[in-house]
mmCIF file of C-alpha atoms in Angstrom:
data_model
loop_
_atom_site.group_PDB
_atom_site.id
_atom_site.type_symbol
_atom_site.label_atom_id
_atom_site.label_comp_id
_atom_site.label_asym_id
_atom_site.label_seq_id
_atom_site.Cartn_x
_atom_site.Cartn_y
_atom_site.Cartn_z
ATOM 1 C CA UNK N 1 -16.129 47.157 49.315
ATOM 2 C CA UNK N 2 -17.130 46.427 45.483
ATOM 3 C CA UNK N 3 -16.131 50.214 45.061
ATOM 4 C CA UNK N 4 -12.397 50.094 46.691
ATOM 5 C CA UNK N 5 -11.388 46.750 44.989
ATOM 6 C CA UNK N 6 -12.511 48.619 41.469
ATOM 7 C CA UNK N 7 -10.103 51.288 42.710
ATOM 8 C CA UNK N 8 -7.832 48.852 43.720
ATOM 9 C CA UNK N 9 -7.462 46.968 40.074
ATOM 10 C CA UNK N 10 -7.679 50.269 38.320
ATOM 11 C CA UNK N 11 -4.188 51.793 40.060
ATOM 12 C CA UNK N 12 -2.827 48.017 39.155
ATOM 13 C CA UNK N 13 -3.853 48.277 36.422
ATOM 14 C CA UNK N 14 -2.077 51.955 35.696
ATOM 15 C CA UNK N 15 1.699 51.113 37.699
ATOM 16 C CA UNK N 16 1.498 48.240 35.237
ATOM 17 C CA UNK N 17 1.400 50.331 32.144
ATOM 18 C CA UNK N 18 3.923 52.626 33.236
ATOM 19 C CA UNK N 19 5.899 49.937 34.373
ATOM 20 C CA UNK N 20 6.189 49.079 30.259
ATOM 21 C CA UNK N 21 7.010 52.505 28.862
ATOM 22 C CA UNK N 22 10.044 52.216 31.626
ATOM 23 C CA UNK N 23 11.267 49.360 30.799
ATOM 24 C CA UNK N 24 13.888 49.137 27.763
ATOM 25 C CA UNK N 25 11.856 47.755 24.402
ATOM 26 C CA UNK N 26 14.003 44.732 23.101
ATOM 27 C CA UNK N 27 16.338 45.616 20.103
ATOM 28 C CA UNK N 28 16.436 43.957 17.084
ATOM 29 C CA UNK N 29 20.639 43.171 16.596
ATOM 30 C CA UNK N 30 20.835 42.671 13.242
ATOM 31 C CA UNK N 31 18.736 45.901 12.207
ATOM 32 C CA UNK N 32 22.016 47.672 10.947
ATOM 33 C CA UNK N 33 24.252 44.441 10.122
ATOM 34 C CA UNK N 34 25.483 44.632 6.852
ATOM 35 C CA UNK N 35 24.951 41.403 4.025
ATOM 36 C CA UNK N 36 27.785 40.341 4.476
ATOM 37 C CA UNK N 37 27.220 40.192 8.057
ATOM 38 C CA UNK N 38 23.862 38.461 7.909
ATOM 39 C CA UNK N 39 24.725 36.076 5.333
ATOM 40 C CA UNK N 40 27.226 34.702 7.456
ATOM 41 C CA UNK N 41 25.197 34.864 10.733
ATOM 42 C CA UNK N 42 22.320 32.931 8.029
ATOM 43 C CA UNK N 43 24.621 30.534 7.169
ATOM 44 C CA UNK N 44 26.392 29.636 10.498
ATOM 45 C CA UNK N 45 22.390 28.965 12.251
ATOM 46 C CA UNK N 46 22.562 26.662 8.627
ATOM 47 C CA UNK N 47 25.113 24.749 9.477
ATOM 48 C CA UNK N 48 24.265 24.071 13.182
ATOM 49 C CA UNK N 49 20.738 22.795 11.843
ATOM 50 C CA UNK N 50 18.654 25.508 12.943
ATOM 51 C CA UNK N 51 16.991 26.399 10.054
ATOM 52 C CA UNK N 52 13.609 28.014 11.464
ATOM 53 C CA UNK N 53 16.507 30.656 13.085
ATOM 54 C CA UNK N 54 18.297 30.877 9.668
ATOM 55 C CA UNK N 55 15.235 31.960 7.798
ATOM 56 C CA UNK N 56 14.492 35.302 9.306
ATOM 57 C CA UNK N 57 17.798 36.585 8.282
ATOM 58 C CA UNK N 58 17.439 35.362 5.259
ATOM 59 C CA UNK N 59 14.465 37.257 5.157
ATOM 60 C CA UNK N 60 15.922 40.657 6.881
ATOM 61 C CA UNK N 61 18.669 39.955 4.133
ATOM 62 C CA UNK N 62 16.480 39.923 1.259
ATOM 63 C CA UNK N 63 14.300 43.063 2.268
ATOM 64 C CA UNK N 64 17.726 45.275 3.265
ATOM 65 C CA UNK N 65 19.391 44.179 0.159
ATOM 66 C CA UNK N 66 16.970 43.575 -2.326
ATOM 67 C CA UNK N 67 18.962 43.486 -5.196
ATOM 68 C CA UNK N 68 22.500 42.061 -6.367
ATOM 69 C CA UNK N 69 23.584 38.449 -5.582
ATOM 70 C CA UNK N 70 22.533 38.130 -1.825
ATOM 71 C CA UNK N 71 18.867 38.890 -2.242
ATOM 72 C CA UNK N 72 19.026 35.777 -5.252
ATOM 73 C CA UNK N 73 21.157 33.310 -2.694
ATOM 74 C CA UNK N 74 18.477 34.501 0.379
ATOM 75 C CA UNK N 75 15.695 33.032 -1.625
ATOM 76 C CA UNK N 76 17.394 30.043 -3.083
ATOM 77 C CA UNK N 77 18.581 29.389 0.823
ATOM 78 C CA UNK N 78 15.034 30.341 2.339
ATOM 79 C CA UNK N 79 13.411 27.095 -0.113
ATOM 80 C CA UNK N 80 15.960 25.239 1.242
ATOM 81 C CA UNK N 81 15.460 25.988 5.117
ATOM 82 C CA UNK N 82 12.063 25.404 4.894
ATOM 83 C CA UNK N 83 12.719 22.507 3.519
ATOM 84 C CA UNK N 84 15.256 21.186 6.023
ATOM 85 C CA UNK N 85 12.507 22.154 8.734
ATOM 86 C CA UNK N 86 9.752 20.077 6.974
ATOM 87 C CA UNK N 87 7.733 22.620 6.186
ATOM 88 C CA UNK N 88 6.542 21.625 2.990
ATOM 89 C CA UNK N 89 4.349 24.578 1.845
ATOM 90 C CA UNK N 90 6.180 26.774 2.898
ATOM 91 C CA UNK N 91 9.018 25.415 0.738
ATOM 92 C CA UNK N 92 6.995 25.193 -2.330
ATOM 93 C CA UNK N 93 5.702 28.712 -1.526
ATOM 94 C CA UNK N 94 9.262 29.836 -1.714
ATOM 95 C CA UNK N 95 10.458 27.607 -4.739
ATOM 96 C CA UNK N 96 7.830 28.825 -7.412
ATOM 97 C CA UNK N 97 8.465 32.195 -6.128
ATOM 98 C CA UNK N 98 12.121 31.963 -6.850
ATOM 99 C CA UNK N 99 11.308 30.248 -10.326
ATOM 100 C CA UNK N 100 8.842 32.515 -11.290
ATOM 101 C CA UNK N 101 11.134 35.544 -10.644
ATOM 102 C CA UNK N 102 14.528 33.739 -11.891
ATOM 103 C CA UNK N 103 13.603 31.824 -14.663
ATOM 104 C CA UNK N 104 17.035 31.734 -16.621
ATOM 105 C CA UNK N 105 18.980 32.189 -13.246
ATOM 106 C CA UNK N 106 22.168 29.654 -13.669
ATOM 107 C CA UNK N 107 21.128 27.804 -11.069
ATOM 108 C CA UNK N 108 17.305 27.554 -11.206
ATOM 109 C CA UNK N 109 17.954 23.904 -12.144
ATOM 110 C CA UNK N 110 18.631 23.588 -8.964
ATOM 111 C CA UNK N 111 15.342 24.740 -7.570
ATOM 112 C CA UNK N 112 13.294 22.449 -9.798
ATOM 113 C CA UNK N 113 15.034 19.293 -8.236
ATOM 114 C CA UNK N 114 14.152 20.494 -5.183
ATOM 115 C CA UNK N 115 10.595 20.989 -5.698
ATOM 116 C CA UNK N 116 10.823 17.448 -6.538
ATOM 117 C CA UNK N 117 12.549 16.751 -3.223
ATOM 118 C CA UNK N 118 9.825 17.994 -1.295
ATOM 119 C CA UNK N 119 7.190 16.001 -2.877
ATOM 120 C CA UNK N 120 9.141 12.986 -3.159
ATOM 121 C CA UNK N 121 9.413 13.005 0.697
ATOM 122 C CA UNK N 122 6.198 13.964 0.758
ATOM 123 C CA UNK N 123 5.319 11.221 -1.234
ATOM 124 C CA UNK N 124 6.971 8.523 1.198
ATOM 125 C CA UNK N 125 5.572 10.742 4.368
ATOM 126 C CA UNK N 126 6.718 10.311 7.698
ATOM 127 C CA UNK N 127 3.593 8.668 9.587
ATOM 128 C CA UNK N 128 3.776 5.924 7.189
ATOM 129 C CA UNK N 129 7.012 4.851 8.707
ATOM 130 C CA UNK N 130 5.449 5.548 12.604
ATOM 131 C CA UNK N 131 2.580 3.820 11.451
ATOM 132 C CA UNK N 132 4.039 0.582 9.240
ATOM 133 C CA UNK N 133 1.950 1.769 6.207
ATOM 134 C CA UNK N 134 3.214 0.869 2.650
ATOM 135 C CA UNK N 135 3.375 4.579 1.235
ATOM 136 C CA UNK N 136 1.534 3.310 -2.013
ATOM 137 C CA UNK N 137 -1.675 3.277 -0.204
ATOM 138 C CA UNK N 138 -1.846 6.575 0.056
ATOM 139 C CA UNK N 139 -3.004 9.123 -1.955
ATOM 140 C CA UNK N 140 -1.101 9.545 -4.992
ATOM 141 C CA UNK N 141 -1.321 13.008 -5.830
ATOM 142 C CA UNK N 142 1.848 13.871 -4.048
ATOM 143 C CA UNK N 143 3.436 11.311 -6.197
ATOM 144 C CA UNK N 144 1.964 12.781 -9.097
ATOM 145 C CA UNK N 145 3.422 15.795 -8.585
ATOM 146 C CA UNK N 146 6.851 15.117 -7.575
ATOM 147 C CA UNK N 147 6.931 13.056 -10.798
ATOM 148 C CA UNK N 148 5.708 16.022 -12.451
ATOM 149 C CA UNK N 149 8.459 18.067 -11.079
ATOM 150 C CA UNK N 150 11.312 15.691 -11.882
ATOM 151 C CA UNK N 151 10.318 15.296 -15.098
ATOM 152 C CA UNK N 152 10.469 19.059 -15.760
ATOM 153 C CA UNK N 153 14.052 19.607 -14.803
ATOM 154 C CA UNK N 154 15.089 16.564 -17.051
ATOM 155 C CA UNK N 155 12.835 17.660 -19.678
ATOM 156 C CA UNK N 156 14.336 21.493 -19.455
ATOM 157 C CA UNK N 157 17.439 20.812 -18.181
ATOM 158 C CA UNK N 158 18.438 17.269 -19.338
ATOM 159 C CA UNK N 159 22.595 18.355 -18.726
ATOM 160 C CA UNK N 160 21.906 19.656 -15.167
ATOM 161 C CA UNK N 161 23.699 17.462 -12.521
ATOM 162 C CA UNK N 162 20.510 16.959 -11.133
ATOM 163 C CA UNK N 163 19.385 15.154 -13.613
ATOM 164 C CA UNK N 164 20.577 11.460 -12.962
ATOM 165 C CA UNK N 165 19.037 11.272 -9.676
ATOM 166 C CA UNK N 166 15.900 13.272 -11.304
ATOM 167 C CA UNK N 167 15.756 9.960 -13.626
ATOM 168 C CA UNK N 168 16.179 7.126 -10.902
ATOM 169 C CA UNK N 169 13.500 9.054 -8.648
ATOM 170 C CA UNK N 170 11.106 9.016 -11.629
ATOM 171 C CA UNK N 171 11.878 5.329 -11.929
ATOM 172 C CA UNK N 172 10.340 5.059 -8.462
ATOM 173 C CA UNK N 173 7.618 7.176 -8.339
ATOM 174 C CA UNK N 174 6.393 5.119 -11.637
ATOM 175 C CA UNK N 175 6.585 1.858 -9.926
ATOM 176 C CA UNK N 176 4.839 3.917 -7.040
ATOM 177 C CA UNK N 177 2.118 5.172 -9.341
ATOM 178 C CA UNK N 178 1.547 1.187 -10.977
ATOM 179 C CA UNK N 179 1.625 -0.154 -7.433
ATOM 180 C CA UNK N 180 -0.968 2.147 -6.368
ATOM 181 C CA UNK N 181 -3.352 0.677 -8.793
ATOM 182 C CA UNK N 182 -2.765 -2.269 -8.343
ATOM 183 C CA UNK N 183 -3.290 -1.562 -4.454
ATOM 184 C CA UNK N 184 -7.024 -0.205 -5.349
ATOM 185 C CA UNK N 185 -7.369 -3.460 -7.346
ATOM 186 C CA UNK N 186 -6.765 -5.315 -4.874
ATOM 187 C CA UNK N 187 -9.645 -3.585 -3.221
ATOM 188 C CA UNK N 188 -12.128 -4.149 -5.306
ATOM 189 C CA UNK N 189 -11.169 -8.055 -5.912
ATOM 190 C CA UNK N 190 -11.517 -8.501 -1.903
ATOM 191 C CA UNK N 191 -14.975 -6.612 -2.121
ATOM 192 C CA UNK N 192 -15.852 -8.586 -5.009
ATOM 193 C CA UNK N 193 -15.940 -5.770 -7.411
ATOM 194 C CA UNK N 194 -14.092 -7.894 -10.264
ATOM 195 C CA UNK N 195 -15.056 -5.679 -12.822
ATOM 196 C CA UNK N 196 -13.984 -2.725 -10.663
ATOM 197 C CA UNK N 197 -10.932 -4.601 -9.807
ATOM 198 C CA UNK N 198 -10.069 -5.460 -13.763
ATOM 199 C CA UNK N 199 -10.487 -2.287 -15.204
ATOM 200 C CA UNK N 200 -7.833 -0.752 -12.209
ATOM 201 C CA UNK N 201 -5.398 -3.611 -13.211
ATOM 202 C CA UNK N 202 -5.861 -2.763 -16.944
ATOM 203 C CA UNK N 203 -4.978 0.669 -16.175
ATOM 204 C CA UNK N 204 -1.637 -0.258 -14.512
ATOM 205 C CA UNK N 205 -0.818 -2.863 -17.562
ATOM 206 C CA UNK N 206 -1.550 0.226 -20.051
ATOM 207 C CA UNK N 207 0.058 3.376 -18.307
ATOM 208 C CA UNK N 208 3.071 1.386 -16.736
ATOM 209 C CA UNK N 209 4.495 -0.989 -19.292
ATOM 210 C CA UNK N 210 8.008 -0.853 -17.283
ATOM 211 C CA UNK N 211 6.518 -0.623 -13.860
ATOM 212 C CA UNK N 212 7.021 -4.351 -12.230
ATOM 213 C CA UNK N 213 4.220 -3.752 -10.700
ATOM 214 C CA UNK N 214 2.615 -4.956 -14.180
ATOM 215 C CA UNK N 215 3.030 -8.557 -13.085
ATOM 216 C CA UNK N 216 0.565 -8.309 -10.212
ATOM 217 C CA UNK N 217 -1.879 -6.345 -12.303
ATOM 218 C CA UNK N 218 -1.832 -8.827 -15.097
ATOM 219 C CA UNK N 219 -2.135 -11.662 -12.474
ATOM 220 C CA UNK N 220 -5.170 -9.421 -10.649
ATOM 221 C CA UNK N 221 -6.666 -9.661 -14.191
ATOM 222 C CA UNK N 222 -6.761 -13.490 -14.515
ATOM 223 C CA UNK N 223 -8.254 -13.924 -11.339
ATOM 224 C CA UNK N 224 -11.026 -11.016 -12.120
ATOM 225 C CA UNK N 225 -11.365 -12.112 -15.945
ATOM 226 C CA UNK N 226 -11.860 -16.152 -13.906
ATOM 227 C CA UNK N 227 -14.485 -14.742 -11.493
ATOM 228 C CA UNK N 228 -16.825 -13.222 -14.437
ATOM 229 C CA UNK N 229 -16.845 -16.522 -16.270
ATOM 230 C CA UNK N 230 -14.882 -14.800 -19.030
ATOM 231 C CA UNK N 231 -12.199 -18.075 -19.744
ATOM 232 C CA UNK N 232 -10.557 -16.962 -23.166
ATOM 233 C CA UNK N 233 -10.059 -13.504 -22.016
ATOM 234 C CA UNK N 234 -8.342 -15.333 -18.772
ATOM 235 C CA UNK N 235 -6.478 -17.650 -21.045
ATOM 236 C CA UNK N 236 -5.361 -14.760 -23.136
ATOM 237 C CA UNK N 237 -4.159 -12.830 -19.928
ATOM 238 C CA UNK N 238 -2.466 -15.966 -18.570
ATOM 239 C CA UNK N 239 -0.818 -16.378 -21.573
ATOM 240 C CA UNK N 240 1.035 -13.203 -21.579
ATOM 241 C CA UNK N 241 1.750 -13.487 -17.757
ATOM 242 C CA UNK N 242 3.498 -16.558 -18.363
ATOM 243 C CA UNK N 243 5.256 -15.937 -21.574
ATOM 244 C CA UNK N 244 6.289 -12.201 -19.060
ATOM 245 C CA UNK N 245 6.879 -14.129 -16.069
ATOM 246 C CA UNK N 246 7.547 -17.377 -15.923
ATOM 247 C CA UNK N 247 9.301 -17.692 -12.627
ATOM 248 C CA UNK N 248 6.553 -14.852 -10.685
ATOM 249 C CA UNK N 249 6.209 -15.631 -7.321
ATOM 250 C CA UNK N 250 2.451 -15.389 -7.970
ATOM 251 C CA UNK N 251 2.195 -18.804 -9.130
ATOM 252 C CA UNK N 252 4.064 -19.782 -6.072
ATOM 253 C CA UNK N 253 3.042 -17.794 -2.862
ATOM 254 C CA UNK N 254 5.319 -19.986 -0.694
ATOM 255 C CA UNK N 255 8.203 -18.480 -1.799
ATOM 256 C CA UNK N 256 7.004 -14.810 -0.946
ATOM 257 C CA UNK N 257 9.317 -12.971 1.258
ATOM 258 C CA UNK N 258 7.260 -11.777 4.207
ATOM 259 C CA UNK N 259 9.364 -8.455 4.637
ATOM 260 C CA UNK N 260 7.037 -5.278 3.928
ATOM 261 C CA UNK N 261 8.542 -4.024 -0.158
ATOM 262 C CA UNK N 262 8.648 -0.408 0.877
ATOM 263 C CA UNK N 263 11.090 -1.279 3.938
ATOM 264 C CA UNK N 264 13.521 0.370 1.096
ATOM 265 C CA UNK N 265 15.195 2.409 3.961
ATOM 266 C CA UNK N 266 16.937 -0.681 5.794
ATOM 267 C CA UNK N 267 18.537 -1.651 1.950
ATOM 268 C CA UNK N 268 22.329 -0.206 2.237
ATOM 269 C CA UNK N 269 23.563 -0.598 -0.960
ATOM 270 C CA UNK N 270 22.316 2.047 -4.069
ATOM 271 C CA UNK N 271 21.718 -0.199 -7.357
ATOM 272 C CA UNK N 272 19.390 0.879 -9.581
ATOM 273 C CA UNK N 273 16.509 0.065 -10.405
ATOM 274 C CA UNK N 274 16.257 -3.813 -11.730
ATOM 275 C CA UNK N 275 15.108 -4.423 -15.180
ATOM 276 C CA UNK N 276 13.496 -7.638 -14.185
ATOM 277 C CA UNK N 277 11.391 -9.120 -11.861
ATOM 278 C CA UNK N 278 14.514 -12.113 -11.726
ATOM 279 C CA UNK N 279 16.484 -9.229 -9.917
ATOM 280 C CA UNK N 280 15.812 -7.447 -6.632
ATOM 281 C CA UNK N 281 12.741 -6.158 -5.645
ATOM 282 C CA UNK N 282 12.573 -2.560 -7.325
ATOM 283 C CA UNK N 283 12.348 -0.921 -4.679
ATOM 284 C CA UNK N 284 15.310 -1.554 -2.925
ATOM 285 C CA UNK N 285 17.499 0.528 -4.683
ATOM 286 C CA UNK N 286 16.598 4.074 -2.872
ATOM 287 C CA UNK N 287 19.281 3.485 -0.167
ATOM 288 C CA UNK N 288 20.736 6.966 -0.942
ATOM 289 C CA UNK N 289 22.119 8.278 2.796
ATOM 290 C CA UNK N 290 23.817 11.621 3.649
ATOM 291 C CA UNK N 291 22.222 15.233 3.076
ATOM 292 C CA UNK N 292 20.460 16.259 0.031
ATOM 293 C CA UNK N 293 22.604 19.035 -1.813
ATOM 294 C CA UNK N 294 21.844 21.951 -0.768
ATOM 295 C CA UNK N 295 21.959 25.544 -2.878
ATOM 296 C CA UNK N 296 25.478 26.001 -4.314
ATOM 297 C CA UNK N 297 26.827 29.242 -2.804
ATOM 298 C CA UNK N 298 27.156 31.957 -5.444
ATOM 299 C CA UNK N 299 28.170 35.151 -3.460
ATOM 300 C CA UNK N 300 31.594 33.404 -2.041
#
């Protein structure tokens, strides 16, 4: 019985396999399509939204055409399409390739600010909003580097038309970088680490002179300075913090709005930064709606 039913899979086994080489293999369509033909094929999946279709042709595009003005615009629109589909590595990957290979292209600009895009959003992060966390908590290194990346397309490029919302982004990641600190302060002062907890608030007060989140940090280091029976190095501090902030909503708690500072996405309105602690809370400026730009089209 064992016998026939090992016959029996074997011959199933066989009509299967020649039922494959029958069949018809699938053909690839755009094999023979010319670049002007996948461009636009690229660019219409782009414009529906469906970027993880768009990127193979980019791809097919850039290896049948490899050099000219498509095979530059593939890999400029293959950054962005990763992008789009939140794929951040990915979309790094494909920006420091095209940087690396186009360094004086006329619009490699443009793929600087957008390696700051991806770590900015990075940077805020999507389970912070699913999970109500204030995205200074986290790990900083993603702010780090999307400051890092801002501040090279200003710093190369200071004319680019990138470069204003290069500067107001920096604004925030600074403030995101202070806030941070103070964050880890905070930390230590619940723990009752004060000397921990000063030394973190000195840091902010050093590295982030325009960061509001100064005024915490130098109110962090009265209470720490208070706690290791250190009173003229407190009066100093308080000193500075009043003659700073006079009005700060640390010497009143009352008054504290209860409404989460990082909440930035329900503010509609797109001021800048303020340049006081009198004025809105900083971060409610980064309001900014619609699509991010997306690679200018140089083959049309």
């Amino acid at each position: 019985m064992q016998k026939k039913l090992s016959v029996l899979v074997a011959t199933c086994a066989l009509v299967g396999l020649s039922a494959c080489s029958v069949l018809p293999k699938p053909t690839d369509e755009s094999k023979n399509w010319s670049a002007e033909k996948l461009y636009a094929e690229a660019r219409e999946e782009m414009a529906g939204g469906h970027y993880e279709a768009a990127i193979p042709l980019f791809q097919r595009l850039e290896t049948n055409f490899p050099f000219g003005v498509y095979a530059t615009q593939a890999q400029m629109e293959i950054a962005y399409a990763h992008y789009k589909a939140q794929d951040q590595a990915e979309a790094l990957a494909a920006v420091e390739r095209f940087i690396k290979l186009h360094p004086n292209h006329a619009q490699v600009d443009y793929m600087y600010y957008l390696r700051g895009l991806i770590n900015f959003n990075d940077q805020l992060g999507f389970f912070s909003f699913v999970y109500e966390q204030d995205p200074t908590e986290r790990d900083p290194r993603a702010t780090r580097e999307a400051f890092a990346a801002f501040k090279a397309l200003v710093d190369k490029y200071p004319n680019s038309k990138y470069a204003p919302d290069s500067i107001e982004r920096m604004s925030y990641l600074i403030n995101a970088m202070a806030q941070y600190e103070v964050h880890v302060a905070n930390y230590y002062y619940r723990r009752g680490s004060y000397l921990a907890a000063l030394n973190r608030a000195q840091d902010a007060v050093a590295n982030y002179t325009d960061a509001p989140a100064r005024e915490e940090a130098l109110f962090i280091m009265i209470r720490s300075y208070d706690k290791l029976g250190m009173p003229l190095l407190r009066d100093d501090t308080q000193r500075v913090f009043l003659l700073n902030y006079p009005d700060s909503y640390f010497l009143n708690p009352g008054a504290r709005s209860d409404a989460a500072w990082w909440k930035f996405w329900a503010k509609n309105d797109t001021r800048p930064r303020p340049t006081s602690s009198a004025d809105a809370p900083w971060w409610k400026f980064w309001a900014k709606s619609g699509p991010r730009p997306s690679p200018k089209d140089a083959v049309e």
